[in-house]
PDB file of C-alpha atoms in Angstrom:
ATOM      1  CA  UNK A   1       0.158  -0.055  -0.116  1.00 51.00           C
ATOM      2  CA  UNK A   2       1.259   3.435  -0.950  1.00 62.00           C
ATOM      3  CA  UNK A   3       2.391   5.623   2.116  1.00 78.00           C
ATOM      4  CA  UNK A   4       0.973   8.860   3.034  1.00 83.00           C
ATOM      5  CA  UNK A   5       3.563  10.799   1.338  1.00 85.00           C
ATOM      6  CA  UNK A   6       2.669   9.374  -1.849  1.00 87.00           C
ATOM      7  CA  UNK A   7      -0.748   9.685  -1.588  1.00 88.00           C
ATOM      8  CA  UNK A   8      -0.439  13.366  -0.810  1.00 89.00           C
ATOM      9  CA  UNK A   9       1.808  13.671  -3.807  1.00 91.00           C
ATOM     10  CA  UNK A  10      -0.980  12.039  -6.057  1.00 91.00           C
ATOM     11  CA  UNK A  11      -3.779  14.318  -4.561  1.00 91.00           C
ATOM     12  CA  UNK A  12      -1.650  17.304  -5.488  1.00 92.00           C
ATOM     13  CA  UNK A  13      -1.021  16.098  -9.172  1.00 93.00           C
ATOM     14  CA  UNK A  14      -4.567  15.380  -9.759  1.00 92.00           C
ATOM     15  CA  UNK A  15      -5.628  18.850  -8.153  1.00 93.00           C
ATOM     16  CA  UNK A  16      -3.010  20.543 -10.573  1.00 94.00           C
ATOM     17  CA  UNK A  17      -4.658  18.539 -13.487  1.00 92.00           C
ATOM     18  CA  UNK A  18      -7.935  19.447 -12.447  1.00 92.00           C
ATOM     19  CA  UNK A  19      -7.299  23.067 -12.471  1.00 93.00           C
ATOM     20  CA  UNK A  20      -5.899  22.916 -16.164  1.00 93.00           C
ATOM     21  CA  UNK A  21      -9.155  21.020 -17.302  1.00 92.00           C
ATOM     22  CA  UNK A  22     -11.474  23.265 -15.724  1.00 93.00           C
ATOM     23  CA  UNK A  23      -9.424  26.531 -17.308  1.00 93.00           C
ATOM     24  CA  UNK A  24      -9.566  24.589 -20.387  1.00 93.00           C
ATOM     25  CA  UNK A  25     -13.560  24.294 -20.239  1.00 92.00           C
ATOM     26  CA  UNK A  26     -14.022  27.885 -19.462  1.00 94.00           C
ATOM     27  CA  UNK A  27     -11.773  28.900 -22.531  1.00 93.00           C
ATOM     28  CA  UNK A  28     -13.508  26.529 -24.696  1.00 92.00           C
ATOM     29  CA  UNK A  29     -16.860  27.755 -23.459  1.00 92.00           C
ATOM     30  CA  UNK A  30     -15.917  31.246 -24.464  1.00 93.00           C
ATOM     31  CA  UNK A  31     -15.144  29.954 -27.977  1.00 92.00           C
ATOM     32  CA  UNK A  32     -18.082  27.864 -28.399  1.00 92.00           C
ATOM     33  CA  UNK A  33     -20.157  30.985 -27.455  1.00 93.00           C
ATOM     34  CA  UNK A  34     -18.458  32.960 -30.085  1.00 92.00           C
ATOM     35  CA  UNK A  35     -18.440  30.185 -32.755  1.00 92.00           C
ATOM     36  CA  UNK A  36     -22.298  29.418 -32.050  1.00 91.00           C
ATOM     37  CA  UNK A  37     -23.185  32.896 -32.543  1.00 92.00           C
ATOM     38  CA  UNK A  38     -21.626  33.252 -35.894  1.00 91.00           C
ATOM     39  CA  UNK A  39     -23.185  29.992 -36.882  1.00 91.00           C
ATOM     40  CA  UNK A  40     -26.660  30.873 -35.799  1.00 91.00           C
ATOM     41  CA  UNK A  41     -26.466  34.053 -37.524  1.00 91.00           C
ATOM     42  CA  UNK A  42     -25.307  32.059 -40.650  1.00 90.00           C
ATOM     43  CA  UNK A  43     -27.643  29.629 -40.921  1.00 89.00           C
ATOM     44  CA  UNK A  44     -30.792  31.251 -41.955  1.00 90.00           C
ATOM     45  CA  UNK A  45     -28.660  33.245 -44.445  1.00 90.00           C
ATOM     46  CA  UNK A  46     -27.359  30.018 -46.088  1.00 87.00           C
ATOM     47  CA  UNK A  47     -30.929  28.724 -46.120  1.00 85.00           C
ATOM     48  CA  UNK A  48     -32.426  31.567 -47.653  1.00 85.00           C
ATOM     49  CA  UNK A  49     -29.610  31.795 -50.115  1.00 85.00           C
ATOM     50  CA  UNK A  50     -30.336  28.049 -51.027  1.00 79.00           C
ATOM     51  CA  UNK A  51     -34.094  28.863 -51.309  1.00 79.00           C
ATOM     52  CA  UNK A  52     -33.287  31.708 -53.733  1.00 80.00           C
ATOM     53  CA  UNK A  53     -31.173  29.595 -55.852  1.00 78.00           C
ATOM     54  CA  UNK A  54     -33.911  26.874 -56.092  1.00 75.00           C
ATOM     55  CA  UNK A  55     -36.338  29.763 -56.947  1.00 75.00           C
ATOM     56  CA  UNK A  56     -34.300  31.251 -59.696  1.00 76.00           C
ATOM     57  CA  UNK A  57     -33.333  27.909 -61.184  1.00 73.00           C
ATOM     58  CA  UNK A  58     -37.227  26.973 -61.244  1.00 70.00           C
ATOM     59  CA  UNK A  59     -37.925  30.287 -62.912  1.00 68.00           C
ATOM     60  CA  UNK A  60     -35.518  29.307 -65.725  1.00 68.00           C
ATOM     61  CA  UNK A  61     -36.849  25.791 -65.958  1.00 62.00           C
ATOM     62  CA  UNK A  62     -40.338  27.019 -65.973  1.00 58.00           C
ATOM     63  CA  UNK A  63     -39.854  29.634 -68.534  1.00 56.00           C
ATOM     64  CA  UNK A  64     -38.447  26.993 -70.880  1.00 56.00           C
ATOM     65  CA  UNK A  65     -35.024  28.774 -70.949  1.00 61.00           C
ATOM     66  CA  UNK A  66     -31.718  27.146 -71.356  1.00 66.00           C
ATOM     67  CA  UNK A  67     -29.041  27.398 -68.445  1.00 67.00           C
ATOM     68  CA  UNK A  68     -26.040  29.658 -69.115  1.00 67.00           C
ATOM     69  CA  UNK A  69     -22.724  28.273 -68.909  1.00 67.00           C
ATOM     70  CA  UNK A  70     -21.867  28.832 -65.177  1.00 68.00           C
ATOM     71  CA  UNK A  71     -25.481  27.773 -64.297  1.00 71.00           C
ATOM     72  CA  UNK A  72     -25.200  24.661 -66.487  1.00 71.00           C
ATOM     73  CA  UNK A  73     -22.168  23.768 -65.258  1.00 70.00           C
ATOM     74  CA  UNK A  74     -23.080  23.859 -61.333  1.00 72.00           C
ATOM     75  CA  UNK A  75     -26.361  22.043 -61.678  1.00 72.00           C
ATOM     76  CA  UNK A  76     -25.578  19.497 -64.130  1.00 73.00           C
ATOM     77  CA  UNK A  77     -24.403  16.056 -62.954  1.00 78.00           C
ATOM     78  CA  UNK A  78     -21.377  14.154 -64.770  1.00 81.00           C
ATOM     79  CA  UNK A  79     -19.319  10.941 -63.854  1.00 85.00           C
ATOM     80  CA  UNK A  80     -17.156  11.418 -61.222  1.00 86.00           C
ATOM     81  CA  UNK A  81     -13.494  10.792 -62.424  1.00 90.00           C
ATOM     82  CA  UNK A  82     -11.784  13.262 -60.214  1.00 90.00           C
ATOM     83  CA  UNK A  83     -13.064  15.012 -57.017  1.00 91.00           C
ATOM     84  CA  UNK A  84     -11.756  17.475 -54.430  1.00 92.00           C
ATOM     85  CA  UNK A  85     -12.586  16.930 -50.811  1.00 93.00           C
ATOM     86  CA  UNK A  86     -12.315  19.510 -47.814  1.00 93.00           C
ATOM     87  CA  UNK A  87     -11.587  17.716 -44.681  1.00 93.00           C
ATOM     88  CA  UNK A  88     -12.426  19.737 -41.532  1.00 93.00           C
ATOM     89  CA  UNK A  89     -10.611  18.400 -38.268  1.00 93.00           C
ATOM     90  CA  UNK A  90      -9.124  20.231 -35.340  1.00 92.00           C
ATOM     91  CA  UNK A  91      -5.671  21.685 -34.782  1.00 89.00           C
ATOM     92  CA  UNK A  92      -5.441  20.176 -31.263  1.00 88.00           C
ATOM     93  CA  UNK A  93      -6.795  17.239 -29.286  1.00 86.00           C
ATOM     94  CA  UNK A  94      -8.346  16.933 -26.186  1.00 87.00           C
ATOM     95  CA  UNK A  95     -11.904  16.946 -27.465  1.00 88.00           C
ATOM     96  CA  UNK A  96     -12.912  13.475 -27.124  1.00 85.00           C
ATOM     97  CA  UNK A  97     -14.031  11.715 -30.120  1.00 87.00           C
ATOM     98  CA  UNK A  98     -14.092  14.829 -32.342  1.00 91.00           C
ATOM     99  CA  UNK A  99     -11.315  13.896 -34.519  1.00 91.00           C
ATOM    100  CA  UNK A 100     -11.484   9.918 -34.478  1.00 91.00           C
ATOM    101  CA  UNK A 101     -15.389  10.210 -35.642  1.00 92.00           C
ATOM    102  CA  UNK A 102     -14.731  12.635 -38.639  1.00 93.00           C
ATOM    103  CA  UNK A 103     -11.399  10.890 -39.802  1.00 92.00           C
ATOM    104  CA  UNK A 104     -13.338   7.608 -39.609  1.00 93.00           C
ATOM    105  CA  UNK A 105     -16.002   9.189 -41.858  1.00 93.00           C
ATOM    106  CA  UNK A 106     -13.574  10.795 -44.076  1.00 92.00           C
ATOM    107  CA  UNK A 107     -11.826   7.396 -44.515  1.00 92.00           C
ATOM    108  CA  UNK A 108     -14.909   5.299 -45.423  1.00 93.00           C
ATOM    109  CA  UNK A 109     -15.958   8.192 -47.611  1.00 92.00           C
ATOM    110  CA  UNK A 110     -12.492   7.883 -49.595  1.00 90.00           C
ATOM    111  CA  UNK A 111     -13.003   3.843 -49.670  1.00 90.00           C
ATOM    112  CA  UNK A 112     -16.449   4.590 -51.192  1.00 90.00           C
ATOM    113  CA  UNK A 113     -14.815   6.456 -54.092  1.00 88.00           C
ATOM    114  CA  UNK A 114     -12.209   3.670 -55.353  1.00 86.00           C
ATOM    115  CA  UNK A 115     -10.967   4.497 -58.884  1.00 86.00           C
ATOM    116  CA  UNK A 116     -11.710   8.240 -58.243  1.00 89.00           C
ATOM    117  CA  UNK A 117      -8.910  10.633 -58.293  1.00 90.00           C
ATOM    118  CA  UNK A 118      -9.107  12.442 -54.961  1.00 89.00           C
ATOM    119  CA  UNK A 119      -7.585  15.690 -54.100  1.00 89.00           C
ATOM    120  CA  UNK A 120      -7.753  16.599 -50.579  1.00 91.00           C
ATOM    121  CA  UNK A 121      -7.820  20.185 -48.816  1.00 91.00           C
ATOM    122  CA  UNK A 122      -6.718  19.760 -45.199  1.00 92.00           C
ATOM    123  CA  UNK A 123      -8.272  22.362 -42.767  1.00 93.00           C
ATOM    124  CA  UNK A 124      -6.813  21.803 -39.354  1.00 90.00           C
ATOM    125  CA  UNK A 125      -3.653  20.002 -38.190  1.00 92.00           C
ATOM    126  CA  UNK A 126      -5.332  16.429 -37.629  1.00 92.00           C
ATOM    127  CA  UNK A 127      -6.607  16.250 -41.144  1.00 91.00           C
ATOM    128  CA  UNK A 128      -3.300  17.264 -42.565  1.00 90.00           C
ATOM    129  CA  UNK A 129      -1.720  14.406 -40.575  1.00 90.00           C
ATOM    130  CA  UNK A 130      -4.305  11.993 -41.595  1.00 91.00           C
ATOM    131  CA  UNK A 131      -3.526  12.925 -45.390  1.00 89.00           C
ATOM    132  CA  UNK A 132       0.240  12.413 -44.605  1.00 87.00           C
ATOM    133  CA  UNK A 133      -0.408   9.028 -42.942  1.00 88.00           C
ATOM    134  CA  UNK A 134      -2.271   7.919 -46.093  1.00 86.00           C
ATOM    135  CA  UNK A 135       0.459   9.125 -48.423  1.00 85.00           C
ATOM    136  CA  UNK A 136      -1.869  11.792 -49.690  1.00 84.00           C
ATOM    137  CA  UNK A 137      -0.566  15.255 -50.414  1.00 82.00           C
ATOM    138  CA  UNK A 138      -2.992  17.904 -49.780  1.00 87.00           C
ATOM    139  CA  UNK A 139      -3.759  20.464 -52.317  1.00 86.00           C
ATOM    140  CA  UNK A 140      -3.788  23.089 -49.598  1.00 88.00           C
ATOM    141  CA  UNK A 141      -3.156  23.434 -45.782  1.00 89.00           C
ATOM    142  CA  UNK A 142      -5.076  25.357 -43.423  1.00 90.00           C
ATOM    143  CA  UNK A 143      -3.930  25.327 -39.779  1.00 88.00           C
ATOM    144  CA  UNK A 144      -4.343  27.721 -36.907  1.00 87.00           C
ATOM    145  CA  UNK A 145      -6.962  29.502 -38.814  1.00 88.00           C
ATOM    146  CA  UNK A 146      -8.900  32.058 -36.372  1.00 89.00           C
ATOM    147  CA  UNK A 147     -12.829  32.109 -36.320  1.00 87.00           C
ATOM    148  CA  UNK A 148     -12.591  35.427 -38.217  1.00 87.00           C
ATOM    149  CA  UNK A 149     -10.291  33.842 -40.838  1.00 88.00           C
ATOM    150  CA  UNK A 150     -12.682  31.276 -41.989  1.00 90.00           C
ATOM    151  CA  UNK A 151     -14.450  33.430 -44.456  1.00 90.00           C
ATOM    152  CA  UNK A 152     -10.967  33.893 -46.284  1.00 92.00           C
ATOM    153  CA  UNK A 153     -10.248  30.223 -46.276  1.00 91.00           C
ATOM    154  CA  UNK A 154     -13.973  29.423 -47.550  1.00 92.00           C
ATOM    155  CA  UNK A 155     -13.758  32.117 -50.470  1.00 90.00           C
ATOM    156  CA  UNK A 156     -10.278  30.454 -51.415  1.00 90.00           C
ATOM    157  CA  UNK A 157     -11.385  26.978 -51.432  1.00 91.00           C
ATOM    158  CA  UNK A 158     -14.415  28.053 -53.427  1.00 89.00           C
ATOM    159  CA  UNK A 159     -12.723  29.902 -56.128  1.00 88.00           C
ATOM    160  CA  UNK A 160      -9.924  27.337 -56.648  1.00 89.00           C
ATOM    161  CA  UNK A 161     -12.558  24.307 -56.711  1.00 88.00           C
ATOM    162  CA  UNK A 162     -14.875  26.382 -58.930  1.00 85.00           C
ATOM    163  CA  UNK A 163     -12.040  27.244 -61.448  1.00 86.00           C
ATOM    164  CA  UNK A 164     -11.020  23.573 -61.592  1.00 86.00           C
ATOM    165  CA  UNK A 165     -14.656  22.358 -62.084  1.00 86.00           C
ATOM    166  CA  UNK A 166     -15.133  24.801 -64.965  1.00 82.00           C
ATOM    167  CA  UNK A 167     -12.109  23.539 -66.585  1.00 84.00           C
ATOM    168  CA  UNK A 168     -13.022  19.862 -66.132  1.00 83.00           C
ATOM    169  CA  UNK A 169     -10.325  19.120 -63.820  1.00 87.00           C
ATOM    170  CA  UNK A 170     -12.620  17.854 -61.160  1.00 88.00           C
ATOM    171  CA  UNK A 171     -16.103  16.663 -61.424  1.00 88.00           C
ATOM    172  CA  UNK A 172     -17.505  17.285 -57.834  1.00 89.00           C
ATOM    173  CA  UNK A 173     -16.319  19.308 -54.609  1.00 91.00           C
ATOM    174  CA  UNK A 174     -17.150  17.582 -51.096  1.00 93.00           C
ATOM    175  CA  UNK A 175     -16.735  18.868 -47.534  1.00 93.00           C
ATOM    176  CA  UNK A 176     -16.263  16.502 -44.546  1.00 94.00           C
ATOM    177  CA  UNK A 177     -17.244  17.983 -41.295  1.00 94.00           C
ATOM    178  CA  UNK A 178     -18.875  17.541 -38.057  1.00 94.00           C
ATOM    179  CA  UNK A 179     -22.420  19.029 -37.907  1.00 93.00           C
ATOM    180  CA  UNK A 180     -23.180  20.789 -34.745  1.00 93.00           C
ATOM    181  CA  UNK A 181     -26.357  19.898 -32.679  1.00 90.00           C
ATOM    182  CA  UNK A 182     -25.310  20.706 -29.275  1.00 87.00           C
ATOM    183  CA  UNK A 183     -22.188  20.982 -27.011  1.00 83.00           C
ATOM    184  CA  UNK A 184     -22.411  17.046 -26.657  1.00 86.00           C
ATOM    185  CA  UNK A 185     -23.818  16.186 -30.007  1.00 88.00           C
ATOM    186  CA  UNK A 186     -22.071  16.379 -33.305  1.00 90.00           C
ATOM    187  CA  UNK A 187     -22.545  14.450 -36.358  1.00 92.00           C
ATOM    188  CA  UNK A 188     -19.920  13.704 -38.802  1.00 93.00           C
ATOM    189  CA  UNK A 189     -21.557  14.661 -42.254  1.00 92.00           C
ATOM    190  CA  UNK A 190     -20.291  14.472 -46.096  1.00 93.00           C
ATOM    191  CA  UNK A 191     -21.982  16.922 -48.196  1.00 90.00           C
ATOM    192  CA  UNK A 192     -21.458  17.526 -51.884  1.00 89.00           C
ATOM    193  CA  UNK A 193     -21.192  21.195 -52.421  1.00 87.00           C
ATOM    194  CA  UNK A 194     -21.177  21.152 -56.277  1.00 82.00           C
ATOM    195  CA  UNK A 195     -22.520  19.920 -58.725  1.00 81.00           C
ATOM    196  CA  UNK A 196     -25.613  21.587 -56.744  1.00 76.00           C
ATOM    197  CA  UNK A 197     -28.252  19.081 -55.433  1.00 68.00           C
ATOM    198  CA  UNK A 198     -31.411  21.237 -56.045  1.00 62.00           C
ATOM    199  CA  UNK A 199     -34.580  19.371 -54.746  1.00 58.00           C
ATOM    200  CA  UNK A 200     -36.987  18.062 -57.459  1.00 57.00           C
ATOM    201  CA  UNK A 201     -39.397  20.515 -58.687  1.00 51.00           C
ATOM    202  CA  UNK A 202     -42.366  18.672 -57.058  1.00 54.00           C
ATOM    203  CA  UNK A 203     -40.922  18.827 -53.629  1.00 53.00           C
ATOM    204  CA  UNK A 204     -40.384  22.663 -53.940  1.00 51.00           C
ATOM    205  CA  UNK A 205     -43.031  24.907 -51.928  1.00 52.00           C
ATOM    206  CA  UNK A 206     -45.214  26.979 -53.937  1.00 47.00           C
ATOM    207  CA  UNK A 207     -43.813  30.354 -54.744  1.00 54.00           C
ATOM    208  CA  UNK A 208     -44.984  33.405 -56.581  1.00 54.00           C
ATOM    209  CA  UNK A 209     -42.969  33.724 -59.571  1.00 59.00           C
ATOM    210  CA  UNK A 210     -40.187  36.246 -59.145  1.00 63.00           C
ATOM    211  CA  UNK A 211     -39.387  39.217 -61.229  1.00 66.00           C
ATOM    212  CA  UNK A 212     -36.058  38.830 -62.264  1.00 66.00           C
ATOM    213  CA  UNK A 213     -33.494  41.581 -63.883  1.00 68.00           C
ATOM    214  CA  UNK A 214     -31.531  41.652 -66.095  1.00 73.00           C
ATOM    215  CA  UNK A 215     -32.467  37.849 -66.461  1.00 70.00           C
ATOM    216  CA  UNK A 216     -32.261  34.382 -64.601  1.00 71.00           C
ATOM    217  CA  UNK A 217     -28.973  33.460 -66.206  1.00 73.00           C
ATOM    218  CA  UNK A 218     -27.220  36.647 -65.166  1.00 75.00           C
ATOM    219  CA  UNK A 219     -28.316  36.272 -61.561  1.00 78.00           C
ATOM    220  CA  UNK A 220     -27.172  32.818 -61.340  1.00 78.00           C
ATOM    221  CA  UNK A 221     -23.832  33.574 -62.505  1.00 78.00           C
ATOM    222  CA  UNK A 222     -23.553  35.818 -59.323  1.00 80.00           C
ATOM    223  CA  UNK A 223     -25.666  33.637 -57.126  1.00 82.00           C
ATOM    224  CA  UNK A 224     -24.154  30.098 -57.528  1.00 82.00           C
ATOM    225  CA  UNK A 225     -20.569  31.246 -56.574  1.00 83.00           C
ATOM    226  CA  UNK A 226     -21.813  33.020 -53.573  1.00 87.00           C
ATOM    227  CA  UNK A 227     -23.703  29.892 -52.773  1.00 86.00           C
ATOM    228  CA  UNK A 228     -20.874  27.438 -52.989  1.00 88.00           C
ATOM    229  CA  UNK A 229     -18.746  29.996 -50.718  1.00 90.00           C
ATOM    230  CA  UNK A 230     -21.525  30.111 -48.290  1.00 91.00           C
ATOM    231  CA  UNK A 231     -21.917  26.475 -48.215  1.00 90.00           C
ATOM    232  CA  UNK A 232     -18.295  26.030 -47.432  1.00 92.00           C
ATOM    233  CA  UNK A 233     -18.235  28.841 -44.782  1.00 93.00           C
ATOM    234  CA  UNK A 234     -21.145  27.076 -42.831  1.00 92.00           C
ATOM    235  CA  UNK A 235     -19.449  23.903 -42.781  1.00 92.00           C
ATOM    236  CA  UNK A 236     -16.357  25.430 -41.373  1.00 93.00           C
ATOM    237  CA  UNK A 237     -18.498  26.989 -38.670  1.00 93.00           C
ATOM    238  CA  UNK A 238     -20.327  23.769 -37.879  1.00 93.00           C
ATOM    239  CA  UNK A 239     -17.108  22.211 -37.372  1.00 93.00           C
ATOM    240  CA  UNK A 240     -15.745  25.000 -35.522  1.00 92.00           C
ATOM    241  CA  UNK A 241     -18.651  24.828 -32.879  1.00 92.00           C
ATOM    242  CA  UNK A 242     -18.693  21.065 -32.662  1.00 92.00           C
ATOM    243  CA  UNK A 243     -14.758  21.243 -31.872  1.00 93.00           C
ATOM    244  CA  UNK A 244     -15.372  23.627 -29.019  1.00 93.00           C
ATOM    245  CA  UNK A 245     -18.398  21.866 -27.845  1.00 92.00           C
ATOM    246  CA  UNK A 246     -16.533  18.671 -27.735  1.00 92.00           C
ATOM    247  CA  UNK A 247     -13.579  19.870 -26.148  1.00 92.00           C
ATOM    248  CA  UNK A 248     -15.548  21.524 -23.415  1.00 93.00           C
ATOM    249  CA  UNK A 249     -17.786  18.644 -22.682  1.00 91.00           C
ATOM    250  CA  UNK A 250     -14.607  16.293 -22.602  1.00 91.00           C
ATOM    251  CA  UNK A 251     -12.756  18.673 -20.042  1.00 93.00           C
ATOM    252  CA  UNK A 252     -16.132  18.843 -17.950  1.00 92.00           C
ATOM    253  CA  UNK A 253     -15.858  15.077 -17.926  1.00 92.00           C
ATOM    254  CA  UNK A 254     -12.096  15.141 -17.086  1.00 91.00           C
ATOM    255  CA  UNK A 255     -12.813  17.515 -14.026  1.00 92.00           C
ATOM    256  CA  UNK A 256     -15.648  15.366 -12.735  1.00 92.00           C
ATOM    257  CA  UNK A 257     -13.309  12.368 -13.028  1.00 93.00           C
ATOM    258  CA  UNK A 258     -10.365  14.333 -11.240  1.00 92.00           C
ATOM    259  CA  UNK A 259     -12.690  15.335  -8.434  1.00 92.00           C
ATOM    260  CA  UNK A 260     -13.755  11.736  -7.929  1.00 92.00           C
ATOM    261  CA  UNK A 261     -10.367  10.568  -7.995  1.00 93.00           C
ATOM    262  CA  UNK A 262      -9.502  13.289  -4.995  1.00 92.00           C
ATOM    263  CA  UNK A 263     -12.352  11.834  -2.981  1.00 92.00           C
ATOM    264  CA  UNK A 264     -11.144   8.394  -3.241  1.00 92.00           C
ATOM    265  CA  UNK A 265      -7.434   9.353  -2.609  1.00 91.00           C
ATOM    266  CA  UNK A 266      -8.444  11.368   0.364  1.00 90.00           C
ATOM    267  CA  UNK A 267     -10.554   8.518   1.614  1.00 91.00           C
ATOM    268  CA  UNK A 268      -7.751   6.448   1.424  1.00 89.00           C
ATOM    269  CA  UNK A 269      -5.166   8.498   2.979  1.00 88.00           C
ATOM    270  CA  UNK A 270      -7.697   9.155   6.126  1.00 88.00           C
ATOM    271  CA  UNK A 271      -8.005   5.471   6.418  1.00 87.00           C
ATOM    272  CA  UNK A 272      -4.270   5.069   6.635  1.00 85.00           C
ATOM    273  CA  UNK A 273      -3.760   8.025   8.972  1.00 84.00           C
ATOM    274  CA  UNK A 274      -6.806   6.622  11.259  1.00 85.00           C
ATOM    275  CA  UNK A 275      -5.115   2.966  11.151  1.00 83.00           C
ATOM    276  CA  UNK A 276      -1.661   4.778  12.082  1.00 80.00           C
ATOM    277  CA  UNK A 277      -3.364   6.456  15.000  1.00 83.00           C
ATOM    278  CA  UNK A 278      -5.039   3.464  16.047  1.00 85.00           C
ATOM    279  CA  UNK A 279      -1.916   1.400  16.207  1.00 81.00           C
ATOM    280  CA  UNK A 280      -0.270   4.135  18.200  1.00 79.00           C
ATOM    281  CA  UNK A 281      -2.947   4.210  21.048  1.00 82.00           C
ATOM    282  CA  UNK A 282      -2.678   0.392  21.058  1.00 80.00           C
ATOM    283  CA  UNK A 283       0.977   0.460  21.729  1.00 78.00           C
ATOM    284  CA  UNK A 284       0.637   3.267  24.434  1.00 80.00           C
ATOM    285  CA  UNK A 285      -2.176   1.338  26.343  1.00 79.00           C
ATOM    286  CA  UNK A 286      -0.184  -1.939  25.849  1.00 77.00           C
ATOM    287  CA  UNK A 287       3.191  -0.050  27.286  1.00 74.00           C
ATOM    288  CA  UNK A 288       0.874   1.291  30.151  1.00 72.00           C
ATOM    289  CA  UNK A 289      -0.604  -2.124  30.888  1.00 71.00           C
ATOM    290  CA  UNK A 290       2.939  -3.693  31.075  1.00 62.00           C
TER     291      UNK A 290
END
């Protein structure tokens, strides 16, 4: 059995660890609040932008017009011979199963695309490490990106991928990220950014025919690139909120476990001290009786 000095040393060590985990929980809570605020503000905008794209596409189809070059490119499916995948993970660990789950989803997706040339954009050090481990040289690496820098990353990825797509170098763009439900619930998700997966006409809600100036195709040429950028940005924000939520939950659990360990060690220490005192009393009484 460990001595009192060893137990006291362990208690001090666990208390120090508990202070660190509590501090990390508080930091993650602040970062989660900021990420969640941006995400909550982004979601209605992204949804409305998609509805607008659907409405304009419906107007073109309903009027019997043909799509322009850009609209036809981003709304027409073609066989996937080469694709680009934006893999979104975290820069740091200590966030539970956040990275493990998303990288497992990424691995399954890559296996499902056997025979397809895959180009990976790694967002986060863990995604970059995964790519290197599987002998994939990332087309771009984005590590240590602050929350306010995600817009720039999304725009860069959207512009590069769109240019490749229009040239015929890739046939689709996907993003693999964690969809944020709550601080304790994140869902690994694979989303095809383009070709744009618009709902069928019969499932679209009834809308009054919009008045489009100068014409639908001109609007789509400006609208669709923006839609791609916003879709990527939303995925990055979803992942950011998911990461901080997962880390906060993980650090909270670690702090609670540390508290339980401290209680057990303290109980053990008190038992040893009580046993030592009892032995001393017995020795004193035995000496007096002798």
